[in-house]
Each structure stands twice: as structure tokens, then as C-alpha cells.
Coordinates of N, CA, C and O in Angstrom, one line a residue:
X1 N 0.8 -1.2 0.0 CA 0.0 0.0 0.0 C 0.9 1.2 0.0 O 1.9 1.3 0.7
X2 N 0.5 2.2 -0.8 CA 1.3 3.4 -0.9 C 1.1 4.3 0.3 O -0.1 4.5 0.8
X3 N 2.2 4.8 0.8 CA 2.1 5.7 2.0 C 1.7 7.1 1.5 O 2.2 7.6 0.5
X4 N 0.8 7.8 2.3 CA 0.4 9.1 1.9 C 1.5 10.1 2.1 O 2.4 10.0 2.9
X5 N 1.5 11.2 1.2 CA 2.5 12.3 1.3 C 1.7 13.5 1.7 O 0.6 13.8 1.2
X6 N 2.3 14.2 2.7 CA 1.7 15.5 3.1 C 2.8 16.6 3.0 O 3.9 16.4 3.4
X7 N 2.4 17.7 2.4 CA 3.2 18.9 2.3 C 2.9 19.7 3.5 O 1.7 20.1 3.7
X8 N 3.9 20.0 4.4 CA 3.7 20.8 5.6 C 3.7 22.3 5.3 O 4.5 23.0 5.7
X9 N 2.7 22.7 4.4 CA 2.7 24.1 3.9 C 1.4 24.4 3.3 O 0.7 23.4 2.8
X10 N 1.1 25.6 3.1 CA 0.0 26.1 2.3 C 0.5 26.8 1.1 O -0.3 27.5 0.4
X11 N 1.8 26.8 0.8 CA 2.4 27.5 -0.3 C 1.9 27.0 -1.6 O 2.0 25.8 -1.9
X12 N 1.3 27.9 -2.4 CA 0.8 27.5 -3.7 C 1.9 27.1 -4.6 O 1.8 26.2 -5.4
X13 N 3.1 27.8 -4.5 CA 4.2 27.5 -5.3 C 4.8 26.1 -5.0 O 5.0 25.3 -5.9
X14 N 4.9 25.7 -3.7 CA 5.4 24.4 -3.4 C 4.4 23.3 -3.8 O 4.8 22.3 -4.3
X15 N 3.1 23.6 -3.6 CA 2.1 22.6 -4.1 C 2.2 22.4 -5.6 O 2.1 21.3 -6.0
X16 N 2.3 23.5 -6.3 CA 2.4 23.4 -7.8 C 3.7 22.5 -8.2 O 3.6 21.7 -9.1
X17 N 4.8 22.7 -7.5 CA 6.0 21.9 -7.8 C 5.7 20.4 -7.6 O 6.1 19.6 -8.5
X18 N 5.1 20.1 -6.5 CA 4.8 18.6 -6.3 C 3.8 18.1 -7.3 O 3.9 17.0 -7.8
X19 N 2.7 18.9 -7.5 CA 1.7 18.5 -8.5 C 2.3 18.3 -9.9 O 2.1 17.3 -10.5
X20 N 3.2 19.2 -10.3 CA 3.8 19.1 -11.6 C 4.8 17.9 -11.7 O 5.1 17.4 -12.8
X21 N 5.3 17.5 -10.5 CA 6.1 16.3 -10.5 C 5.3 15.0 -10.5 O 5.9 13.9 -10.5
X22 N 4.0 15.1 -10.5 CA 3.1 13.9 -10.6 C 2.8 13.3 -9.2 O 2.3 12.2 -9.2
X23 N 3.1 14.0 -8.1 CA 2.9 13.4 -6.8 C 1.4 13.6 -6.4 O 0.9 14.7 -6.6
X24 N 0.9 12.7 -5.7 CA -0.4 12.8 -5.0 C -0.1 13.1 -3.6 O 0.6 12.4 -2.9
X25 N -0.7 14.2 -3.1 CA -0.4 14.7 -1.7 C -1.5 15.5 -1.2 O -2.4 15.9 -2.0
X26 N -1.5 15.8 0.0 CA -2.4 16.8 0.6 C -1.5 17.8 1.4 O -0.4 17.5 1.8
X27 N -2.1 18.9 1.7 CA -1.4 20.0 2.4 C -2.0 20.1 3.8 O -3.2 20.2 4.0
X28 N -1.1 20.2 4.8 CA -1.4 20.5 6.2 C -0.4 21.6 6.6 O 0.8 21.3 6.7
X29 N -0.8 22.8 6.9 CA 0.1 23.8 7.4 C 0.7 23.4 8.7 O -0.1 22.9 9.6
X30 N 1.9 23.7 8.9 CA 2.6 23.3 10.2 C 2.2 24.2 11.4 O 2.2 23.8 12.5
X31 N 1.8 25.5 11.1 CA 1.5 26.4 12.1 C 2.7 27.0 12.8 O 2.6 27.7 13.8
X32 N 3.9 26.7 12.3 CA 5.1 27.2 12.9 C 5.2 28.7 12.7 O 5.0 29.2 11.6
X33 N 5.5 29.4 13.8 CA 5.6 30.9 13.7 C 7.1 31.2 13.3 O 8.0 31.2 14.1
X34 N 7.2 31.3 11.9 CA 8.6 31.4 11.4 C 9.3 32.6 11.9 O 10.5 32.6 12.2
X35 N 8.6 33.8 12.0 CA 9.3 35.0 12.5 C 9.8 34.8 13.9 O 11.0 35.2 14.2
X36 N 9.1 34.2 14.8 CA 9.5 33.9 16.2 C 10.7 33.0 16.2 O 11.7 33.2 16.9
X37 N 10.7 31.9 15.4 CA 11.7 31.0 15.3 C 13.0 31.6 14.8 O 14.1 31.4 15.3
X38 N 12.9 32.4 13.7 CA 14.0 33.1 13.1 C 14.7 34.0 14.2 O 15.9 34.0 14.3
X39 N 13.9 34.8 14.9 CA 14.4 35.7 16.0 C 15.2 34.8 17.0 O 16.3 35.2 17.4
X40 N 14.6 33.7 17.4 CA 15.2 32.9 18.4 C 16.6 32.3 17.9 O 17.6 32.3 18.6
X41 N 16.6 31.8 16.7 CA 17.8 31.2 16.1 C 18.8 32.3 15.8 O 20.0 32.0 16.0
X42 N 18.4 33.5 15.4 CA 19.4 34.6 15.3 C 20.1 34.9 16.6 O 21.3 35.1 16.6
X43 N 19.3 34.9 17.7 CA 19.8 35.2 19.0 C 20.8 34.1 19.4 O 21.8 34.4 20.1
X44 N 20.6 32.9 18.9 CA 21.5 31.8 19.2 C 22.7 31.7 18.2 O 23.5 30.8 18.2
X45 N 22.8 32.7 17.3 CA 23.9 32.8 16.3 C 23.8 31.7 15.2 O 24.9 31.4 14.7
X46 N 22.6 31.2 14.9 CA 22.5 30.3 13.8 C 22.8 31.0 12.5 O 22.5 32.2 12.3
X47 N 23.5 30.3 11.6 CA 23.7 30.9 10.3 C 22.4 30.8 9.4 O 21.5 30.0 9.8
X48 N 22.3 31.5 8.3 CA 21.2 31.4 7.5 C 21.0 29.9 7.0 O 19.8 29.4 6.9
X49 N 22.0 29.2 6.7 CA 21.9 27.8 6.3 C 21.3 27.0 7.4 O 20.4 26.2 7.2
X50 N 21.8 27.1 8.6 CA 21.3 26.4 9.8 C 19.8 26.8 10.0 O 19.0 25.9 10.4
X51 N 19.5 28.0 9.9 CA 18.1 28.5 10.1 C 17.2 27.9 9.1 O 16.1 27.4 9.5
X52 N 17.5 27.8 7.8 CA 16.6 27.3 6.8 C 16.4 25.8 7.1 O 15.3 25.3 7.0
X53 N 17.5 25.1 7.5 CA 17.4 23.6 7.8 C 16.5 23.4 9.0 O 15.6 22.5 9.0
X54 N 16.7 24.2 10.0 CA 15.9 24.1 11.2 C 14.4 24.3 11.0 O 13.6 23.6 11.5
X55 N 14.1 25.3 10.2 CA 12.7 25.6 9.9 C 12.1 24.5 9.1 O 10.9 24.1 9.4
X56 N 12.8 24.0 8.1 CA 12.2 22.9 7.3 C 12.0 21.7 8.2 O 10.9 21.0 8.1
X57 N 12.9 21.4 9.0 CA 12.8 20.2 9.9 C 11.7 20.4 10.9 O 10.9 19.5 11.2
X58 N 11.6 21.6 11.5 CA 10.5 21.9 12.4 C 9.1 21.8 11.8 O 8.2 21.2 12.4
X59 N 9.0 22.3 10.6 CA 7.7 22.2 9.9 C 7.3 20.7 9.7 O 6.2 20.3 9.9
X60 N 8.3 19.9 9.2 CA 8.0 18.5 8.9 C 7.7 17.7 10.2 O 6.8 16.9 10.3
X61 N 8.5 18.0 11.2 CA 8.3 17.2 12.5 C 7.0 17.5 13.1 O 6.3 16.7 13.7
X62 N 6.6 18.8 13.1 CA 5.4 19.2 13.7 C 4.2 18.5 13.1 O 3.3 18.0 13.8
X63 N 4.1 18.5 11.8 CA 3.0 17.8 11.1 C 3.2 16.3 11.2 O 2.2 15.6 11.3
X64 N 4.4 15.8 11.2 CA 4.6 14.3 11.3 C 4.1 13.8 12.7 O 3.6 12.6 12.7
X65 N 4.2 14.5 13.7 CA 3.7 14.0 15.0 C 2.3 13.6 15.0 O 1.9 12.6 15.7
X66 N 1.4 14.3 14.2 CA 0.0 13.9 14.1 C -0.3 13.0 13.0 O -1.5 12.6 12.8
X67 N 0.7 12.7 12.1 CA 0.5 11.9 10.9 C 1.7 10.9 10.7 O 2.4 11.0 9.7
X68 N 1.9 10.0 11.7 CA 3.1 9.2 11.7 C 3.2 8.2 10.5 O 4.3 7.8 10.2
X69 N 2.1 7.9 9.9 CA 2.1 6.9 8.8 C 2.2 7.6 7.4 O 2.0 6.9 6.4
X70 N 2.5 8.9 7.4 CA 2.6 9.6 6.2 C 4.0 10.1 6.0 O 4.7 10.3 7.0
X71 N 4.4 10.3 4.8 CA 5.7 11.0 4.5 C 5.4 12.5 4.6 O 4.5 13.0 3.9
X72 N 6.1 13.2 5.4 CA 5.9 14.7 5.6 C 7.0 15.4 5.0 O 8.2 15.2 5.3
X73 N 6.7 16.4 4.1 CA 7.7 17.2 3.5 C 7.6 18.6 4.1 O 6.6 19.3 4.0
X74 N 8.7 19.1 4.7 CA 8.8 20.4 5.2 C 9.9 21.1 4.4 O 10.9 20.6 4.0
X75 N 9.6 22.4 4.1 CA 10.6 23.2 3.4 C 10.7 24.6 3.8 O 9.7 25.1 4.4
X76 N 11.8 25.3 3.5 CA 11.9 26.7 3.8 C 12.9 27.3 2.9 O 13.9 26.6 2.4
X77 N 12.8 28.6 2.7 CA 13.8 29.3 1.9 C 14.2 30.6 2.8 O 13.3 31.2 3.4
X78 N 15.5 30.8 2.8 CA 16.0 32.0 3.5 C 16.9 32.8 2.5 O 17.8 32.3 1.9
X79 N 16.6 34.1 2.4 CA 17.4 35.0 1.6 C 18.3 35.7 2.6 O 17.9 36.2 3.6
X80 N 19.6 35.7 2.3 CA 20.6 36.3 3.1 C 21.4 37.3 2.4 O 21.8 37.1 1.2
X81 N 21.6 38.5 3.0 CA 22.5 39.5 2.4 C 23.3 40.1 3.6 O 22.8 40.5 4.6
X82 N 24.6 40.1 3.4 CA 25.6 40.5 4.4 C 25.3 39.8 5.7 O 25.3 40.5 6.8
X83 N 25.0 38.5 5.7 CA 24.8 37.7 6.8 C 23.5 38.0 7.6 O 23.2 37.4 8.6
X84 N 22.7 38.8 7.0 CA 21.3 39.1 7.6 C 20.3 38.4 6.8 O 20.3 38.2 5.6
X85 N 19.3 37.9 7.6 CA 18.2 37.2 7.0 C 17.1 38.2 6.6 O 16.7 39.1 7.4
X86 N 16.6 38.1 5.4 CA 15.5 38.9 4.9 C 14.2 38.1 4.9 O 14.1 37.1 4.1
X87 N 13.3 38.5 5.7 CA 12.0 37.8 5.7 C 11.1 38.3 4.6 O 11.3 39.3 4.0
X88 N 10.0 37.6 4.4 CA 9.0 38.0 3.5 C 8.5 39.4 3.8 O 8.1 39.6 5.0
X89 N 8.5 40.3 2.9 CA 8.0 41.7 3.2 C 6.5 41.7 3.5 O 5.7 41.0 2.9
X90 N 6.2 42.5 4.5 CA 4.8 42.5 5.0 C 4.0 43.7 4.3 O 2.8 43.8 4.4
X91 N 4.7 44.5 3.6 CA 4.1 45.6 2.9 C 4.8 46.0 1.6 O 6.0 45.6 1.4
X92 N 4.2 46.7 0.8 CA 4.7 47.2 -0.5 C 6.0 48.0 -0.2 O 7.0 47.9 -0.8
X93 N 5.9 48.9 0.8 CA 7.0 49.8 1.2 C 8.2 49.0 1.6 O 9.4 49.2 1.3
X94 N 8.0 47.9 2.4 CA 9.1 47.1 2.9 C 9.7 46.3 1.7 O 10.9 46.2 1.7
X95 N 8.9 45.8 0.8 CA 9.4 45.2 -0.4 C 10.3 46.1 -1.2 O 11.4 45.8 -1.6
X96 N 9.8 47.4 -1.4 CA 10.6 48.3 -2.1 C 12.0 48.6 -1.5 O 13.0 48.6 -2.1
X97 N 12.0 48.7 -0.1 CA 13.2 48.9 0.6 C 14.2 47.7 0.4 O 15.4 47.9 0.2
X98 N 13.6 46.5 0.5 CA 14.5 45.3 0.3 C 15.1 45.3 -1.2 O 16.2 45.0 -1.3
X99 N 14.2 45.5 -2.2 CA 14.7 45.5 -3.5 C 15.8 46.6 -3.8 O 16.8 46.3 -4.5
X100 N 15.6 47.7 -3.2 CA 16.6 48.8 -3.4 C 17.9 48.5 -2.7 O 19.0 48.7 -3.2
X101 N 17.8 47.8 -1.6 CA 19.0 47.4 -0.8 C 19.8 46.3 -1.6 O 21.0 46.3 -1.6
X102 N 19.0 45.4 -2.2 CA 19.6 44.3 -2.9 C 20.1 44.7 -4.3 O 20.9 43.9 -4.9
X103 N 19.6 45.8 -4.8 CA 20.0 46.2 -6.2 C 21.5 46.3 -6.4 O 22.2 46.9 -5.7
X104 N 21.9 45.5 -7.4 CA 23.3 45.4 -7.8 C 24.2 44.6 -6.8 O 25.4 44.6 -7.0
X105 N 23.6 44.0 -5.8 CA 24.3 43.3 -4.7 C 24.3 41.8 -4.9 O 23.3 41.2 -5.4
X106 N 25.3 41.1 -4.4 CA 25.4 39.7 -4.3 C 24.6 39.3 -3.0 O 24.8 39.9 -1.9
X107 N 23.8 38.2 -3.1 CA 23.1 37.7 -1.9 C 23.0 36.2 -2.1 O 23.3 35.6 -3.2
X108 N 22.4 35.5 -1.1 CA 22.3 34.1 -1.1 C 20.9 33.7 -0.8 O 20.2 34.3 -0.1
X109 N 20.5 32.6 -1.5 CA 19.2 32.0 -1.2 C 19.4 30.5 -0.8 O 20.0 29.7 -1.6
X110 N 19.0 30.2 0.4 CA 19.1 28.9 0.9 C 17.8 28.2 0.8 O 16.8 28.8 1.3
X111 N 17.7 27.0 0.2 CA 16.5 26.3 0.1 C 16.6 24.9 0.8 O 17.5 24.1 0.4
X112 N 15.9 24.8 1.8 CA 16.0 23.6 2.7 C 14.7 22.7 2.5 O 13.6 23.2 2.4
X113 N 14.9 21.4 2.6 CA 13.8 20.5 2.5 C 14.1 19.3 3.5 O 15.3 18.9 3.6
X114 N 13.1 18.9 4.2 CA 13.3 17.8 5.1 C 12.1 16.8 4.9 O 10.9 17.3 4.7
X115 N 12.3 15.5 5.0 CA 11.2 14.5 4.9 C 11.2 13.7 6.2 O 12.3 13.2 6.7
X116 N 10.1 13.6 6.8 CA 9.9 12.9 8.1 C 8.9 11.7 7.8 O 8.0 11.8 7.0
X117 N 9.2 10.6 8.5 CA 8.3 9.5 8.5 C 8.3 8.9 9.9 O 9.3 8.7 10.5
X118 N 7.1 8.6 10.4 CA 7.0 8.1 11.8 C 7.6 9.1 12.8 O 8.3 8.6 13.7
X119 N 7.5 10.4 12.6 CA 8.0 11.4 13.4 C 9.5 11.4 13.5 O 10.1 12.0 14.5
X120 N 10.2 10.8 12.5 CA 11.6 10.8 12.5 C 12.1 11.4 11.2 O 11.5 11.1 10.1
X121 N 13.3 12.1 11.2 CA 13.8 12.5 9.9 C 14.4 11.4 9.1 O 15.1 10.5 9.7
X122 N 14.1 11.3 7.8 CA 14.6 10.3 7.0 C 15.5 10.9 5.8 O 16.3 10.2 5.2
X123 N 15.4 12.2 5.6 CA 16.2 12.9 4.6 C 16.1 14.4 4.7 O 15.0 14.9 5.1
X124 N 17.2 15.0 4.5 CA 17.1 16.5 4.4 C 18.3 17.0 3.5 O 19.2 16.3 3.3
X125 N 18.1 18.2 3.0 CA 19.1 18.8 2.2 C 18.9 20.3 2.2 O 17.8 20.8 2.3
X126 N 20.0 21.0 2.1 CA 20.0 22.5 1.9 C 20.8 22.8 0.7 O 21.9 22.5 0.6
X127 N 20.1 23.5 -0.2 CA 20.8 24.0 -1.4 C 21.1 25.5 -1.3 O 20.4 26.2 -0.6
X128 N 22.2 25.9 -1.9 CA 22.6 27.3 -1.9 C 22.7 27.8 -3.3 O 23.4 27.2 -4.1
X129 N 22.1 29.0 -3.5 CA 22.4 29.7 -4.8 C 22.9 31.1 -4.5 O 22.3 31.8 -3.7
X130 N 24.0 31.4 -5.1 CA 24.6 32.8 -5.0 C 24.1 33.5 -6.1 O 24.2 33.1 -7.3
X131 N 23.5 34.7 -5.9 CA 22.9 35.5 -6.9 C 23.3 36.9 -6.8 O 23.8 37.4 -5.8
X132 N 23.3 37.6 -8.0 CA 23.5 39.0 -8.0 C 22.3 39.7 -8.7 O 21.9 39.3 -9.8
X133 N 21.7 40.6 -8.0 CA 20.5 41.3 -8.5 C 21.0 42.4 -9.4 O 22.0 43.1 -9.2
X134 N 20.3 42.6 -10.6 CA 20.7 43.7 -11.5 C 20.5 45.0 -10.8 O 19.7 45.1 -9.8
X135 N 21.1 46.0 -11.3 CA 20.8 47.4 -10.7 C 19.4 47.8 -11.0 O 19.0 47.7 -12.2
X136 N 18.8 48.3 -10.0 CA 17.4 48.8 -10.2 C 17.3 50.3 -9.7 O 17.9 50.6 -8.7
X137 N 16.6 51.1 -10.5 CA 16.4 52.5 -10.0 C 15.1 52.5 -9.2 O 14.2 51.6 -9.3
X138 N 14.9 53.6 -8.4 CA 13.8 53.7 -7.5 C 12.5 53.7 -8.3 O 11.5 53.0 -7.9
X139 N 12.4 54.4 -9.5 CA 11.2 54.4 -10.3 C 10.8 53.0 -10.7 O 9.6 52.7 -10.7
X140 N 11.7 52.2 -11.2 CA 11.5 50.8 -11.6 C 10.9 50.0 -10.5 O 9.9 49.3 -10.7
X141 N 11.5 50.1 -9.3 CA 11.1 49.4 -8.1 C 9.7 49.8 -7.7 O 8.8 48.9 -7.5
X142 N 9.4 51.1 -7.7 CA 8.1 51.5 -7.3 C 7.0 51.1 -8.3 O 5.9 50.6 -7.9
X143 N 7.3 51.2 -9.6 CA 6.3 50.8 -10.6 C 6.1 49.3 -10.5 O 4.9 48.8 -10.6
X144 N 7.2 48.5 -10.4 CA 7.0 47.1 -10.3 C 6.2 46.6 -9.1 O 5.3 45.8 -9.2
X145 N 6.5 47.2 -7.9 CA 5.8 46.8 -6.7 C 4.3 47.3 -6.8 O 3.4 46.5 -6.3
X146 N 4.1 48.5 -7.3 CA 2.7 48.9 -7.4 C 1.9 48.0 -8.4 O 0.7 47.7 -8.1
X147 N 2.5 47.6 -9.5 CA 1.8 46.8 -10.5 C 1.6 45.4 -10.0 O 0.7 44.7 -10.4
X148 N 2.5 44.9 -9.1 CA 2.5 43.4 -8.8 C 2.3 43.1 -7.4 O 2.3 41.9 -7.1
X149 N 2.1 44.1 -6.5 CA 1.9 43.7 -5.1 C 0.9 42.7 -4.8 O 1.1 41.8 -4.0
X150 N -0.3 42.7 -5.4 CA -1.3 41.7 -5.1 C -0.8 40.3 -5.4 O -1.2 39.3 -4.7
X151 N 0.0 40.1 -6.4 CA 0.6 38.8 -6.7 C 1.8 38.4 -5.8 O 2.1 37.2 -5.6
X152 N 2.5 39.4 -5.3 CA 3.7 39.2 -4.5 C 3.5 39.1 -3.0 O 4.3 38.4 -2.4
X153 N 2.5 39.6 -2.5 CA 2.3 39.6 -1.0 C 2.0 38.2 -0.6 O 1.4 37.4 -1.3
X154 N 2.4 37.9 0.6 CA 2.2 36.5 1.2 C 1.1 36.5 2.2 O 0.9 37.4 3.0

């Protein structure tokens, strides 16, 4: 008998990735307060890589505890610039500030994934992409965020 797969997320993008891979799954949000966890881990001097891994594992383990006979996929992405973690912007103005700060700069994106089964980790991985954002002027950023904020907000 095939074991069920659960994505510990409500992310439409992550759901689409699994659907396009041909997987049958259901979504159960972990309820993890990412902002609180990030603050705690930053206080403990976790690196962005460690933070992304910890969040992915926490999401998977939280959902796995109530669904031990399913494979649980937890994931997280952390954007880092000058060793600081950039969280999802809560407003158009915050997004504009982030884009202008990253304009022309090198930064890192950590993508972590963890799989749990029977409340135990069975696989995890953190990928790293080093990126450089092209130079953006303020007018371009303002126009882009004004035109696209409904699609970009989380």
C-alpha cells in the first residue's frame, strides 16, 4: 500500500511543484511561527543555512507528530544579504526597501527540505544559490511593486 504524502505548507508554489512532479499529496500547514523561530535562532547565532534547515525540519516534524504513517515534506527558503536574513516583506514599502537594498548586490538563497516518517527525519538537504541582482532604480522598483503587489504579497 502506498504511504500518503503530506506537504507541511499552504504554499501555492510548493504545491504546484509537487503536482507538476506527478505526486499525489495533501497539504497541512505546520502552524510554525517562522518569525519567532528566526528571531530565536538569530539570537543563538545560527547561520542562514542552519536556520533554513531548522525551519524545514521543524515544519516537517510538527506535522509528522500527528500523521506518523505519512511522509511529511517540510521546506523553507532563507534569503541572506551581508549575513542578515531577509523575511517576506509585509508591505509594499518594505518590499521596495528590500529590492533597493539588494539592487546590484550579491546575496544568497538557501532552500531547505526535510522529509519525516513516523515522526523521525529520513532525509534532508539544503541547497545554496549565490545570486546578484541587477541594478534597479527607484522608479522601476516603485512601478514594479505597485503593479505586482497583489501577486507578490504573502
